[in-house]
Tab-separated table of C-alpha atoms in Angstrom:
chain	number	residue	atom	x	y	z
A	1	UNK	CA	0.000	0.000	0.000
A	2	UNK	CA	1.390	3.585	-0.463
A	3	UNK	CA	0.963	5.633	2.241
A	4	UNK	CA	-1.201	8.765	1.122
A	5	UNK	CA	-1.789	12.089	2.897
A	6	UNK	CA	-5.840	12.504	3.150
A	7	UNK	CA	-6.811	16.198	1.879
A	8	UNK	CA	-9.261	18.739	2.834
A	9	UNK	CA	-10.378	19.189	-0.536
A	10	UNK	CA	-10.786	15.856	-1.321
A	11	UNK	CA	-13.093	15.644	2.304
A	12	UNK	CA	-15.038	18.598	0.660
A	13	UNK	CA	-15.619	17.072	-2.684
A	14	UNK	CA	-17.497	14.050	-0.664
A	15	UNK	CA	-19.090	16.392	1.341
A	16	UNK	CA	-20.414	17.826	-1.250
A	17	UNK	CA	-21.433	14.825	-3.019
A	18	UNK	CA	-23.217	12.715	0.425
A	19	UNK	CA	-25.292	16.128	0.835
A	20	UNK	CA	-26.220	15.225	-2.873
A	21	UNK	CA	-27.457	11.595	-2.182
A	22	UNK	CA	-28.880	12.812	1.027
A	23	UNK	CA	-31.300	15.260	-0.435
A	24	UNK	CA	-32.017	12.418	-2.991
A	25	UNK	CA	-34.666	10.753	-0.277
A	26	UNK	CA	-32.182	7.596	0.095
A	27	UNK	CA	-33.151	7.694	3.793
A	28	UNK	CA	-29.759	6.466	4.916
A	29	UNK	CA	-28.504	10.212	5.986
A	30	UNK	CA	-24.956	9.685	5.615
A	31	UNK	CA	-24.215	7.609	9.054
A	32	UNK	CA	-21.266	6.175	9.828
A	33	UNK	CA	-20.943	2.556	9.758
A	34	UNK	CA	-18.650	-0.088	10.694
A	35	UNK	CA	-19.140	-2.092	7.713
A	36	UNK	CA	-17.127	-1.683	4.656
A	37	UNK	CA	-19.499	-0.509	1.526
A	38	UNK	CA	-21.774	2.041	3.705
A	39	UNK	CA	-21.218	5.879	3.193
A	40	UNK	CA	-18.217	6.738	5.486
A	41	UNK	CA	-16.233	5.730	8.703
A	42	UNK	CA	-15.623	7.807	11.200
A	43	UNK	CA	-11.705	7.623	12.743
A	44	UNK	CA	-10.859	9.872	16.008
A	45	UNK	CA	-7.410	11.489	15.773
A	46	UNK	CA	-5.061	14.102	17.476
A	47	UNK	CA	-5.004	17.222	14.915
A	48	UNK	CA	-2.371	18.548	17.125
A	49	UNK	CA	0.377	16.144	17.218
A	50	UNK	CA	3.233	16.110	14.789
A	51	UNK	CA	4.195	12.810	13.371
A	52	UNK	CA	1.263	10.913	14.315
A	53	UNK	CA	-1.935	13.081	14.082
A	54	UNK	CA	-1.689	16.720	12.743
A	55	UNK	CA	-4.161	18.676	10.876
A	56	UNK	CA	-2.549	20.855	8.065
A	57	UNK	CA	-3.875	23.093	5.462
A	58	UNK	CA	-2.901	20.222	2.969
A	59	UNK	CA	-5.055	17.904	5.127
A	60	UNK	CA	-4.261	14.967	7.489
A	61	UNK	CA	-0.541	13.480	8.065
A	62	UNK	CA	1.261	11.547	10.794
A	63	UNK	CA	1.527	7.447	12.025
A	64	UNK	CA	-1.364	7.233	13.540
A	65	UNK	CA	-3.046	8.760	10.427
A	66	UNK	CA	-1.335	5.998	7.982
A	67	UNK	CA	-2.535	3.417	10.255
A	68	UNK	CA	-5.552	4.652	10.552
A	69	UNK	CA	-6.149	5.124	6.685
A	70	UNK	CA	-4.535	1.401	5.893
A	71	UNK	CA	-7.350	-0.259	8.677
A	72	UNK	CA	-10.033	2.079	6.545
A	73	UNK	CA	-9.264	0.883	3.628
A	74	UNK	CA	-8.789	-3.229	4.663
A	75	UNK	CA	-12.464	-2.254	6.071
A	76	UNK	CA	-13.761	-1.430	2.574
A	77	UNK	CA	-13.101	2.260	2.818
A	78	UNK	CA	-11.412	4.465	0.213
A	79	UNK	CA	-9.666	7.839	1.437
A	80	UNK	CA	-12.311	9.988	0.400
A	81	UNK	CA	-14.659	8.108	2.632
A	82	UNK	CA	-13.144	8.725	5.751
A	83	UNK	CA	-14.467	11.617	7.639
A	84	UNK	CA	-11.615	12.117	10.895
A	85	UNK	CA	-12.543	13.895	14.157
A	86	UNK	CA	-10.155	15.558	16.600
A	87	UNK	CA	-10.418	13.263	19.334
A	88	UNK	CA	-8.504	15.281	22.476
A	89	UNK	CA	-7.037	12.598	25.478
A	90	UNK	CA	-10.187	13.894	27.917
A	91	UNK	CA	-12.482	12.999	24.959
A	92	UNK	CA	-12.073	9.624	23.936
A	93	UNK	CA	-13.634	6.730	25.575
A	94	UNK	CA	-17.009	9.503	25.405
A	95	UNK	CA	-16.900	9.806	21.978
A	96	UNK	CA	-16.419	5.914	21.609
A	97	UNK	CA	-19.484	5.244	23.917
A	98	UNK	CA	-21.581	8.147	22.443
A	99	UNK	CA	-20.912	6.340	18.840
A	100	UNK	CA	-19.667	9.764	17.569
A	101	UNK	CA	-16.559	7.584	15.798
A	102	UNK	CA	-15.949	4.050	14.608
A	103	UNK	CA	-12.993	3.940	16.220
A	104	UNK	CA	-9.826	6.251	17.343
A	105	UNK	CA	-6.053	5.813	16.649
A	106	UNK	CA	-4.932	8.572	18.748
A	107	UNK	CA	-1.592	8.372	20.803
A	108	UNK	CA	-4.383	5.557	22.581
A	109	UNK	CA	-2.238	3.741	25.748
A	110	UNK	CA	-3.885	0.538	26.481
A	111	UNK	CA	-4.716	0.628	29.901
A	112	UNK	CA	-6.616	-1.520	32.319
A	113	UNK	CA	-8.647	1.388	33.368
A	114	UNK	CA	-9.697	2.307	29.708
A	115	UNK	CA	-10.065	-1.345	29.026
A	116	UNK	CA	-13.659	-1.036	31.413
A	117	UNK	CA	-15.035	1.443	28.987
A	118	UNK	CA	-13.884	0.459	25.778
A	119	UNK	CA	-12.022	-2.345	23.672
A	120	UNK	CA	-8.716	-1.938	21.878
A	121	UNK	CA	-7.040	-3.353	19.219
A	122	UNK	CA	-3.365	-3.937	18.680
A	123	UNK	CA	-1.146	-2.800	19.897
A	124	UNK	CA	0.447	-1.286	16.804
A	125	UNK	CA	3.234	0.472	18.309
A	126	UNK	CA	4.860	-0.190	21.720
A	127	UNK	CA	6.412	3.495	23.325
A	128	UNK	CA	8.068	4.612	26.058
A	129	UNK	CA	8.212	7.985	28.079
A	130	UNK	CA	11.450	10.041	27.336
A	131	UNK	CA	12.942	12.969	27.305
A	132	UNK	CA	13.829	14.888	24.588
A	133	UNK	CA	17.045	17.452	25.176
A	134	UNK	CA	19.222	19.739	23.311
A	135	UNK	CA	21.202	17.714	20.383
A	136	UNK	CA	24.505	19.710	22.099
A	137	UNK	CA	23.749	18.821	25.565
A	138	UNK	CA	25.869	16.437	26.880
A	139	UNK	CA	24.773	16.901	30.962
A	140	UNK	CA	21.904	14.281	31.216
A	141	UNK	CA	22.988	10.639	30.211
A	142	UNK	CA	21.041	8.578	32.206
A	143	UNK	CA	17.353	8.578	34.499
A	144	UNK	CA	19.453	9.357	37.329
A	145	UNK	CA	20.752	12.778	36.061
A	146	UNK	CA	16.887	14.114	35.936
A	147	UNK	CA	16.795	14.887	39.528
A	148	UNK	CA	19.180	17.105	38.970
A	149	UNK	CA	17.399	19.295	35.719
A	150	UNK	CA	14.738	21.510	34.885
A	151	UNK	CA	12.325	19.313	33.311
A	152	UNK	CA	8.992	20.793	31.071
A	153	UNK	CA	5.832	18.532	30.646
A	154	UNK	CA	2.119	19.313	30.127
A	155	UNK	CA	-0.123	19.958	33.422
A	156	UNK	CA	-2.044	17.438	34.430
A	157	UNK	CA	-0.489	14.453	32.309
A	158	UNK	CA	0.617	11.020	33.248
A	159	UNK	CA	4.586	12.298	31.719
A	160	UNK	CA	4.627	14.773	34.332
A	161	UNK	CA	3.096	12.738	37.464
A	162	UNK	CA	5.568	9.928	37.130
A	163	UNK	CA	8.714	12.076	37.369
A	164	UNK	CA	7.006	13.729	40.078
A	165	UNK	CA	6.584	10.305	42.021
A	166	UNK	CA	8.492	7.919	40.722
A	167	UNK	CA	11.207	8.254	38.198
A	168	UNK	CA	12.805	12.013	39.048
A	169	UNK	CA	10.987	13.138	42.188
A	170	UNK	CA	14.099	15.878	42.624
A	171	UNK	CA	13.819	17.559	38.984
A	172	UNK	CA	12.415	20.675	38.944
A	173	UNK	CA	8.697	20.046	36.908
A	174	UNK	CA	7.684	23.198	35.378
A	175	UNK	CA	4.249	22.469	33.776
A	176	UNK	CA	2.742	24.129	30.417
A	177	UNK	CA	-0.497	24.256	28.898
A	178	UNK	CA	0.895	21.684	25.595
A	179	UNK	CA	4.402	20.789	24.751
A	180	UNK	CA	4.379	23.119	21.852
A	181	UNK	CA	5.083	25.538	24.411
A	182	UNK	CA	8.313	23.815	26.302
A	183	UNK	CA	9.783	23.459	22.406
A	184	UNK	CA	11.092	27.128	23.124
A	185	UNK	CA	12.117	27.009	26.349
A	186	UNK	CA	14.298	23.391	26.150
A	187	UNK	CA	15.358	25.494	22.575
A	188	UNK	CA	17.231	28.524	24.588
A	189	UNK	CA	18.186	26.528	27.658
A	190	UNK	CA	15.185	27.737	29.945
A	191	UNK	CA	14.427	23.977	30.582
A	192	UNK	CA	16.982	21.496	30.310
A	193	UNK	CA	14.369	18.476	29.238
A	194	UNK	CA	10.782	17.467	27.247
A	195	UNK	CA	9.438	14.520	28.630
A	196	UNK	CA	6.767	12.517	27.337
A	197	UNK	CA	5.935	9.535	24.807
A	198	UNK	CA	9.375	8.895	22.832
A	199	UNK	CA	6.762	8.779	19.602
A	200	UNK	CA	5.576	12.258	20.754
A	201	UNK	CA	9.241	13.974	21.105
A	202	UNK	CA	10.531	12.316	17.589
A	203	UNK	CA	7.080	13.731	15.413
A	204	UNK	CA	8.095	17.126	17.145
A	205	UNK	CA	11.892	16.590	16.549
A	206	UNK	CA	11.623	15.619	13.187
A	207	UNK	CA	9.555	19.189	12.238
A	208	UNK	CA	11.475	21.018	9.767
A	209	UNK	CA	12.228	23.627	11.619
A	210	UNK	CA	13.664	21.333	14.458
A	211	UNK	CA	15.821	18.788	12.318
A	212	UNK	CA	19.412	18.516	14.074
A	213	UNK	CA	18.381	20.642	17.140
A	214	UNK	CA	16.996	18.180	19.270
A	215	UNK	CA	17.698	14.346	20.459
A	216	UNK	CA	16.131	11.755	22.707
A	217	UNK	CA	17.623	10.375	25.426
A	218	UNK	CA	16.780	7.037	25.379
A	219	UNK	CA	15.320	6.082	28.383
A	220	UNK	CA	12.612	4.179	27.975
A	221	UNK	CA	11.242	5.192	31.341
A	222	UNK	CA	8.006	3.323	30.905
A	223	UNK	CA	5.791	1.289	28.622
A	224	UNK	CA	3.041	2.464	26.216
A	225	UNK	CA	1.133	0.601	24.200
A	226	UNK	CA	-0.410	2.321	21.849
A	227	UNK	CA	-4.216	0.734	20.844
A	228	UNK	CA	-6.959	1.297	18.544
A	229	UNK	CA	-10.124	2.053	20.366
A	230	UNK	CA	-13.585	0.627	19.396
A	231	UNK	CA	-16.928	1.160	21.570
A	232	UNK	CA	-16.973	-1.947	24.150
A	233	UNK	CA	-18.198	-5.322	22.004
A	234	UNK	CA	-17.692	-3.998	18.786
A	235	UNK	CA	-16.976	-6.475	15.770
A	236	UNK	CA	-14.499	-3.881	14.909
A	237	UNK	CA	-11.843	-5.260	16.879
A	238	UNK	CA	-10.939	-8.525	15.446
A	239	UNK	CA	-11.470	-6.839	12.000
A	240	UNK	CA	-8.596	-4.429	12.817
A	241	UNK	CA	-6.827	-6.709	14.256
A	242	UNK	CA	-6.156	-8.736	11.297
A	243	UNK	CA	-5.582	-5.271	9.069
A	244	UNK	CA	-2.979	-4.506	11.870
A	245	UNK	CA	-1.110	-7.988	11.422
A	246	UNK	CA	-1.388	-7.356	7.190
A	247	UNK	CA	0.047	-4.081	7.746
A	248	UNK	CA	3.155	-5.239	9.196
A	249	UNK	CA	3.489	-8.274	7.264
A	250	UNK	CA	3.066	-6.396	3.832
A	251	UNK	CA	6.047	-3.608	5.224
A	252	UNK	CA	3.612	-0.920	5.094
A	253	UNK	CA	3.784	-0.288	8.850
A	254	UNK	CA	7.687	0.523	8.666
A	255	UNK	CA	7.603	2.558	5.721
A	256	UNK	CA	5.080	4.643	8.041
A	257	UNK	CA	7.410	4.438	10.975
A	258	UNK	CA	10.288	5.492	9.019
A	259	UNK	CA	8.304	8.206	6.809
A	260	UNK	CA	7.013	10.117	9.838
A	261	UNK	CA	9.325	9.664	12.732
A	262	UNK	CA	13.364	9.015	10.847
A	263	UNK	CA	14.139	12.731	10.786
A	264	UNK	CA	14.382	12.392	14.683
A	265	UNK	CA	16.548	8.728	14.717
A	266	UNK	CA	14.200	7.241	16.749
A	267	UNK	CA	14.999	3.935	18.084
A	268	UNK	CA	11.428	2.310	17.319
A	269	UNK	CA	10.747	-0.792	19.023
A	270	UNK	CA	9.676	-3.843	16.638
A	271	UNK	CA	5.833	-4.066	15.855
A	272	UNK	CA	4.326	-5.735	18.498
A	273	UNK	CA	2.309	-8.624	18.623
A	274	UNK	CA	-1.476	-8.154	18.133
A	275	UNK	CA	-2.404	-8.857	22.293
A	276	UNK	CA	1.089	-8.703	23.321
A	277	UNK	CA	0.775	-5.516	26.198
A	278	UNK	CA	4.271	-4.927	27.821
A	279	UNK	CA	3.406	-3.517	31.567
């Protein structure tokens, strides 16, 4: 499969056209189904994420949007049939239960928690929390040396809670709305460190405007496994399951790895096996 880049326009043109068969009494209305053959499917993903979910004027790009768009289309769905919703970390296993998408690829970490409310398949990509430093800084080389930096992470998020607790509980945390904003503070030494999802740091690292400045440590402070959400009992999730296991047979899913994330060098970890959660 080539890996495609889903535009605006082309979301418009469909638009367009299911307002057409709409009006023409067909009675269906346009609804999302989870069928291949219907209408449309709609896919939940971060718009604000480079690298794996990022809303451009050119349209759609990133990992989780390849993956996304290669599941679609094993499903029976061409690229113009996909209509994708910004699915934000508060939002998701609502919008799953509501029925407002067929499923979300999203940065998703399978958790037992989340598992109550909704299913998952995969995983399709096992990551780790890191940190992301200065490519010229040579001061932090292992965990350890955290305690002794000025670390930036988002308020509120699981990144920043387990260096407060566990893994750096001496680093100074300085919290920020989104780690857009730490980008220029780690750029002109106000913090020393970015932590979050490895996957996360790399889509940001490999921006154009970022190539050769940054570099991930390494870490692998923890384990994320990243899932495809479906509402709880869906017969989605054996169907994605198998276009999961095609995808990295057929050596789609490391062209996408490569395509969105090599810019930054990042150490991916092998595709992991469809049930295989690493705690």
């Amino acid at each position: 499969m080539k890996l495609r880049k889903v535009t605006a326009a082309s979301a418009t043109v469909f638009a367009l056209a299911l307002t057409a068969t709409a009006c023409g009494g067909d009675g269906d209305g346009g609804s999302s189904s989870s069928d291949g053959g219907k209408d449309k499917i709609t896919i939940g993903i971060k718009f604000d994420q480079p690298g794996l979910g990022q809303k451009t004027p050119q349209g759609y790009e990133g990992f989780d949007v390849d993956v996304a768009t290669y599941v679609a289309e094993k499903l029976g769905y061409e690229e113009d049939q996909i209509e994708w919703k910004e699915s934000k970390s508060a939002d998701r296993e609502t919008m799953l239960q509501r029925g407002d998408v067929d499923f979300i690829a999203a940065t998703y970490s399978i958790t037992p928690e989340r598992q109550e409310k909704v299913d998952f398949a995969g995983p399709y990509l096992l990551a780790h929390q890191d940190v992301l430093l200065r490519a010229d800084d040579d001061k932090i080389k292992s965990p350890e040396d955290l305690n002794n930096a000025k670390l930036c992470s988002v308020t509120g998020s699981t990144s920043a809670q387990n260096i407060k607790e566990k893994l750096a509980p001496k680093a100074q945390l300085q919290p920020y709305p989104t780690y857009s904003a730490c980008l220029p503070g780690l750029q002109n030494g106000a913090v020393d460190a970015l932590t979050t999802d490895d996957s996360i740091l790399a889509g940001y690292a490999a921006q154009d405007q970022f190539k050769g400045k940054f570099k991930l440590g390494g870490f692998k402070l923890t384990n994320e496994n990243y899932g495809i959400g479906v509402k709880k009992g869906s017969d989605l999730k054996d169907k994605i399951n198998k276009a999961l296991e095609e995808m990295v047979s057929d050596g789609s899913w490391e062209t996408a790895v490569k395509e969105n994330f090599g810019p930054a060098n990042y150490k991916y970890e092998p595709a992991p096996k469809i049930g295989d959660i690493k705690s």
